[in-house]
Coordinates of C-alpha atoms and ligand atoms in Angstrom, one line a residue:
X1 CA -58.1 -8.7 -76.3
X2 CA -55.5 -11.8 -75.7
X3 CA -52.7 -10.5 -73.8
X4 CA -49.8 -12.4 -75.0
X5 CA -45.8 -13.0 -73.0
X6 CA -43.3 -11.7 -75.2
X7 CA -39.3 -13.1 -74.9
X8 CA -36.8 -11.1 -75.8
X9 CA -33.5 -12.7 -75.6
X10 CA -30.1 -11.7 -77.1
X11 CA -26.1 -11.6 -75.6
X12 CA -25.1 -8.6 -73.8
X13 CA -25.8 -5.4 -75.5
X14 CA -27.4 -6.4 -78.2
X15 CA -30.4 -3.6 -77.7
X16 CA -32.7 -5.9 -75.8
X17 CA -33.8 -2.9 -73.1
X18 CA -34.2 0.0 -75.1
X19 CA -36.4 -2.0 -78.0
X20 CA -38.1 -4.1 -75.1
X21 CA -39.3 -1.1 -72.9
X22 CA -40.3 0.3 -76.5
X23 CA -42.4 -2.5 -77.8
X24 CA -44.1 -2.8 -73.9
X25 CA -45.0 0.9 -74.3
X26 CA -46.6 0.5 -77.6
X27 CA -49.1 -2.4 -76.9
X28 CA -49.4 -1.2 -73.2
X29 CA -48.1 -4.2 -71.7
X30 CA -45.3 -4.4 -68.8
X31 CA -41.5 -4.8 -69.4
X32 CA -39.2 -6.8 -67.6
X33 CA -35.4 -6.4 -67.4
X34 CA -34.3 -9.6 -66.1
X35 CA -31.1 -9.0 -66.2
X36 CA -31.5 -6.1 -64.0
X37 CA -32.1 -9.2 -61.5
X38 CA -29.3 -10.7 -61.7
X39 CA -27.0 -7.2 -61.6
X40 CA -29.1 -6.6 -57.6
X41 CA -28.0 -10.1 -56.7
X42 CA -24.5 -9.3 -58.1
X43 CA -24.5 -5.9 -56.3
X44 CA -25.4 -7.7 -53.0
X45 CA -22.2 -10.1 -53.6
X46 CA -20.3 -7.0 -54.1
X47 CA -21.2 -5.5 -51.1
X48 CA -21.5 -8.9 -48.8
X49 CA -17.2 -8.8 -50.0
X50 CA -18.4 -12.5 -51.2
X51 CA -15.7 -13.7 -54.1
X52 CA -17.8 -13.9 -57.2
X53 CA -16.9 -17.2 -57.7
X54 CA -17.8 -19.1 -54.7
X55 CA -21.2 -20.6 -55.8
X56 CA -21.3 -21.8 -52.4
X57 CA -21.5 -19.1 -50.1
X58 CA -23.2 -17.5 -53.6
X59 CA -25.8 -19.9 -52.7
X60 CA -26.3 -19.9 -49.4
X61 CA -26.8 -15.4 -49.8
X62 CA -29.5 -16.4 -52.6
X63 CA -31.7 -18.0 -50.1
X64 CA -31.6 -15.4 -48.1
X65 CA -31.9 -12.7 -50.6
X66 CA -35.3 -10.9 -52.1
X67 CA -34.9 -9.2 -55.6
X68 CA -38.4 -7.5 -56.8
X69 CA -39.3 -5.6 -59.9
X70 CA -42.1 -2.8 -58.9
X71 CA -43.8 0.1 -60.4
X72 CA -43.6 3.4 -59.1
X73 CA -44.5 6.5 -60.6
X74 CA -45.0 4.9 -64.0
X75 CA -41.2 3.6 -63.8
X76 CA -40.1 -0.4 -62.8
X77 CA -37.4 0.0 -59.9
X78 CA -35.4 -3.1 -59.2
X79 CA -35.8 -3.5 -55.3
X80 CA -33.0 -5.5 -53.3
X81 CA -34.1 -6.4 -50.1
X82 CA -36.6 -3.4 -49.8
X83 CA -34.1 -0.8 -50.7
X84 CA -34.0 0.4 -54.5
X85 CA -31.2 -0.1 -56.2
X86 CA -31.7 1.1 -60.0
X87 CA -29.0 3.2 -60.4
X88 CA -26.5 1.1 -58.9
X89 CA -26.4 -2.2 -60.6
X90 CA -25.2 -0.4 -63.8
X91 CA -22.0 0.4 -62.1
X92 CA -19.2 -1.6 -64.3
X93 CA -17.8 -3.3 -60.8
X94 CA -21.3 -5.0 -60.7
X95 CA -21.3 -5.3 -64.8
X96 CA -17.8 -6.8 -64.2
X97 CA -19.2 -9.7 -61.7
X98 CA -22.6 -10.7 -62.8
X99 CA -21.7 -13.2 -65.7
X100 CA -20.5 -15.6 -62.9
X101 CA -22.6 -15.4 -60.7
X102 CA -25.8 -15.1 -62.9
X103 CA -24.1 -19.3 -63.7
X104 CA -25.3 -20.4 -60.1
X105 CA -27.9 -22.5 -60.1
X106 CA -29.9 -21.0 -57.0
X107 CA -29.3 -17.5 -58.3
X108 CA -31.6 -18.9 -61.1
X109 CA -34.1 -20.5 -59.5
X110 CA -34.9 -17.2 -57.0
X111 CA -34.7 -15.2 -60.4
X112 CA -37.0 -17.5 -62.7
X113 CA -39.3 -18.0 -59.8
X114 CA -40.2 -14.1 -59.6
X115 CA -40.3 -13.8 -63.4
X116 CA -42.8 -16.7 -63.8
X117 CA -45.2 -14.9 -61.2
X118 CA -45.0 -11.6 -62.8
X119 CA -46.2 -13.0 -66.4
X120 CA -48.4 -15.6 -65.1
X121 CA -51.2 -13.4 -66.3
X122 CA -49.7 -12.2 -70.0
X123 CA -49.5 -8.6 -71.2
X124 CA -45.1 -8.6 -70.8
X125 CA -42.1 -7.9 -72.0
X126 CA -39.7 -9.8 -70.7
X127 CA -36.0 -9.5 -71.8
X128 CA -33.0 -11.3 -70.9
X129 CA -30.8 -14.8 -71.9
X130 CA -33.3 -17.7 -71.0
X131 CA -36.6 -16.3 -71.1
X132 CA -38.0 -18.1 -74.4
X133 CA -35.8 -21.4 -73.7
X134 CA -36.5 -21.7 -70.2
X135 CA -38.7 -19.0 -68.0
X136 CA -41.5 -18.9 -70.6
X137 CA -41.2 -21.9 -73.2
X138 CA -44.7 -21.5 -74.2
X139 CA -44.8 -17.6 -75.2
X140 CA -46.4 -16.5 -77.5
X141 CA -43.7 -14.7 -79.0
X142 CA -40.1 -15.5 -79.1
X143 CA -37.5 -12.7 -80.6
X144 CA -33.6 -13.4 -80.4
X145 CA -31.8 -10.0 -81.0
X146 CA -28.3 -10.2 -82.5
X147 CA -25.8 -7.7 -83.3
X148 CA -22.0 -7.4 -84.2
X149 CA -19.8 -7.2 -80.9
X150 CA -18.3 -3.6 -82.2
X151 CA -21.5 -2.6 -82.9
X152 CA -22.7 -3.2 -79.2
X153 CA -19.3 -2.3 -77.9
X154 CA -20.4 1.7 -79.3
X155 CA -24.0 1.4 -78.5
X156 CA -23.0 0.4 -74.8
X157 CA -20.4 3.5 -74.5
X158 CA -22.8 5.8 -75.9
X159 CA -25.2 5.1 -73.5
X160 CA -22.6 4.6 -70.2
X161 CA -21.1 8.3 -71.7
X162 CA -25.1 10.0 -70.5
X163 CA -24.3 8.5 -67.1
X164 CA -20.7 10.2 -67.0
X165 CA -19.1 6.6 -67.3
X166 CA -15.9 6.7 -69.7
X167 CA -14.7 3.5 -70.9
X168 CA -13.2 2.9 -74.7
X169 CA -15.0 0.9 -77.1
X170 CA -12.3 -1.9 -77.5
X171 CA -12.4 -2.1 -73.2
X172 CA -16.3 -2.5 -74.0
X173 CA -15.7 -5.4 -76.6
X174 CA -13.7 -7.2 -75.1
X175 CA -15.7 -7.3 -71.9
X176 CA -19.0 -7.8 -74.3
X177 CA -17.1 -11.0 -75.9
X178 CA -15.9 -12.0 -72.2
X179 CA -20.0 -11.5 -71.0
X180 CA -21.0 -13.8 -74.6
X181 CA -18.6 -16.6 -73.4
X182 CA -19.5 -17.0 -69.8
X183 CA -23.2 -16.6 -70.5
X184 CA -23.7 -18.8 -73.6
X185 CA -21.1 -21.8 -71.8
X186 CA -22.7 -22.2 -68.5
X187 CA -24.0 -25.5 -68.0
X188 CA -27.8 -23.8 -66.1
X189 CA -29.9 -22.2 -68.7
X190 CA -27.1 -21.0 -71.3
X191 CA -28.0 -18.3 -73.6
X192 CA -29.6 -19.9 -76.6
X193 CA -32.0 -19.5 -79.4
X194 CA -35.1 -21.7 -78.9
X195 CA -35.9 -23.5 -81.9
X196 CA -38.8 -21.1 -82.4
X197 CA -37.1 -17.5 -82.0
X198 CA -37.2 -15.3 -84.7
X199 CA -33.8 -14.1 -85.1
X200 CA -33.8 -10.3 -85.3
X201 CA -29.8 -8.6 -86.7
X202 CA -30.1 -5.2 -85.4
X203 CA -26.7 -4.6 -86.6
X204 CA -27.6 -1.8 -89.1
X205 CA -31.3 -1.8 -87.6
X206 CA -32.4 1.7 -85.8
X207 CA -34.4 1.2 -82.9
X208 CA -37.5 2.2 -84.3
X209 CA -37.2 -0.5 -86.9
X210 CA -36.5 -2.9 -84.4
X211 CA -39.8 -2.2 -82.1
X212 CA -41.8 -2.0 -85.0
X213 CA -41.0 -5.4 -86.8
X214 CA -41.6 -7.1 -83.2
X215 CA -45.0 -5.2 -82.9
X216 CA -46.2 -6.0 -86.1
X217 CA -45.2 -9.7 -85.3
X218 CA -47.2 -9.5 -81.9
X219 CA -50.3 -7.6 -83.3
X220 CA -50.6 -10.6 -85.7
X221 CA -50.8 -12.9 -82.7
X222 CA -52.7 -11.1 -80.6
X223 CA -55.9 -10.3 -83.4
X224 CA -55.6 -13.7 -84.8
Ligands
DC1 O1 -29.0 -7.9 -69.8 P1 -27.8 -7.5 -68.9 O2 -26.6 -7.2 -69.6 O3 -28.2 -6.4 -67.9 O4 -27.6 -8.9 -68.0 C1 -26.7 -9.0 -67.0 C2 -26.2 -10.4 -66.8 O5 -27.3 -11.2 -66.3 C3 -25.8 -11.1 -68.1 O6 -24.4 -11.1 -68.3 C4 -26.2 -12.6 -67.9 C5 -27.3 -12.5 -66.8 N1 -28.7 -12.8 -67.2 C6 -29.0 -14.1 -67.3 O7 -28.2 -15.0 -67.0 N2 -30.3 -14.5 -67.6 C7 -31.2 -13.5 -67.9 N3 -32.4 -13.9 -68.2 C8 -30.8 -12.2 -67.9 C9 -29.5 -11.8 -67.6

C-alpha cells in the first residue's frame, strides 16, 4: 500500500490539530504538530529571558537548541533539549511570543530540517503554515483549512477552558488576527496556499466532516 505525506496548513486555530491527529488515526499514519515546534523553541526564549524580538541572539539559541517530536506510549511528546515539554508550550506567554520568533530564519531551518527527516519515508500528517509550500512541495496531498476568526476565537477558548485557562473570546480574536498577520507577512516561508491546496472552510464544518472529506481525498490517492 503507497504511504502518501499529507499537508495540512491553515492560520491559527483554524482546526488543523484536532482534524490532523484524526485523519492520521484513521489511515494509521503518524501526525505531526509543527507548530508544537516552534512553541518549544519559543518556550526556550521565554525561559533563556531572550527579547522575542532579537533574531540575533534568537539565532545564535537556535543553533544550539534540539526540538524532537517522539512517540511514547502511543502519544507524540514534543522534546526540548531531552526534557518534555508538552504541556507547557500551550501556556498563552509562550502562545503570546511564538509568531515572532517562528519569522527567524534559523528557527526555520532547525524546524524544517527535523520535519523533512520524519516524512522522508511517507505515511504523515503533518500540520502547520509552510508544510505544502515549503517542507513538502511534492506531497501527495495538500489541504488548506480556513475558518472565520470568531469562529476560531470560540473553538480556541473552548478548548483552553478543559485546561482551566480563562480568556474571553474577543481577547482570543484579537490575538488570532494578531497571530494571521505576523504569520502570513513574514518575509521566510509566509503562511500561504500552494497553488495546489484544496481549500477546506470548516467554518460551519464539524470535525467529523472535516476528517472525512480529507480521508476520502487521501484514500483516492493512495488506491489509485
Ligand atoms: O499551530 P500553532 O498555533 O500551534 O503554531 C504556533 C506558531 O508557530 C504559529 O503562530 C506560527 C508558527 N508556525 C510556523 O511558522 N510554521 C509552521 N509550520 C507551524 C507553526
Amino acid at each position: 500500500m503507497k504511504k502518501i505525506i499529507i499537508a495540512i496548513d491553515g492560520p491559527a486555530a483554524s482546526g488543523k490539530s484536532s482534524t490532523a491527529k484524526l485523519v492520521a488515526a484513521t489511515l494509521g499514519y503518524l501526525h505531526i504538530d509543527t507548530g508544537a515546534m516552534y512553541r518549544a523553541m519559543a518556550l526556550k526564549i521565554l525561559r533563556s529571558k531572550v527579547d522575542p524580538n532579537d533574531t540575533v541572539k534568537i539565532s545564535a539559541l537556535a543553533t544550539r537548541t534540539s526540538v524532537r517530536l517522539a512517540l511514547r506510549e502511543g502519544k507524540i511528546r514534543v522534546v526540548l533539549d531531552g526534557e518534555e515539554v508538552s504541556g507547557e508550550i500551550r501556556l498563552p506567554e509562550v502562545t503570546n511570543i511564538v509568531s515572532p520568533i517562528s519569522t527567524v530564519s534559523d528557527v526555520r531551518k532547525l524546524m524544517v530540517h527535523e520535519q523533512r527527516a520524519m516524512g522522508r519515508e511517507g505515511g504523515i500528517v503533518l500540520e502547520g503554515r509552510d508544510i505544502g509550500s515549503v517542507v513538502f512541495p511534492n506531497a501527495e496531498l495538500k489541504i488548506f483549512m480556513v475558518a472565520d476568526a470568531r469562529e476560531r476565537a470560540v473553538r480556541r477558548r473552548k478548548e483552553l477552558g478543559t485546561k482551566g485557562v480563562e480568556i474571553s473570546v474577543e481577547e482570543l480574536e484579537k490575538e488570532i488576527l494578531e497571530r494571521d498577520r505576523i504569520d502570513s507577512g513574514r518575509s521566510v516561508s509566509p503562511l500561504l496556499k500552494a497553488d495546489d491546496a484544496i481549500e477546506l472552510d470548516t467554518t460551519n464544518l464539524s470535525i467529523e466532516e472535516q476528517v472525512e472529506f480529507i480521508v476520502e481525498k487521501a484514500r483516492k490517492i493512495i488506491e489509485q
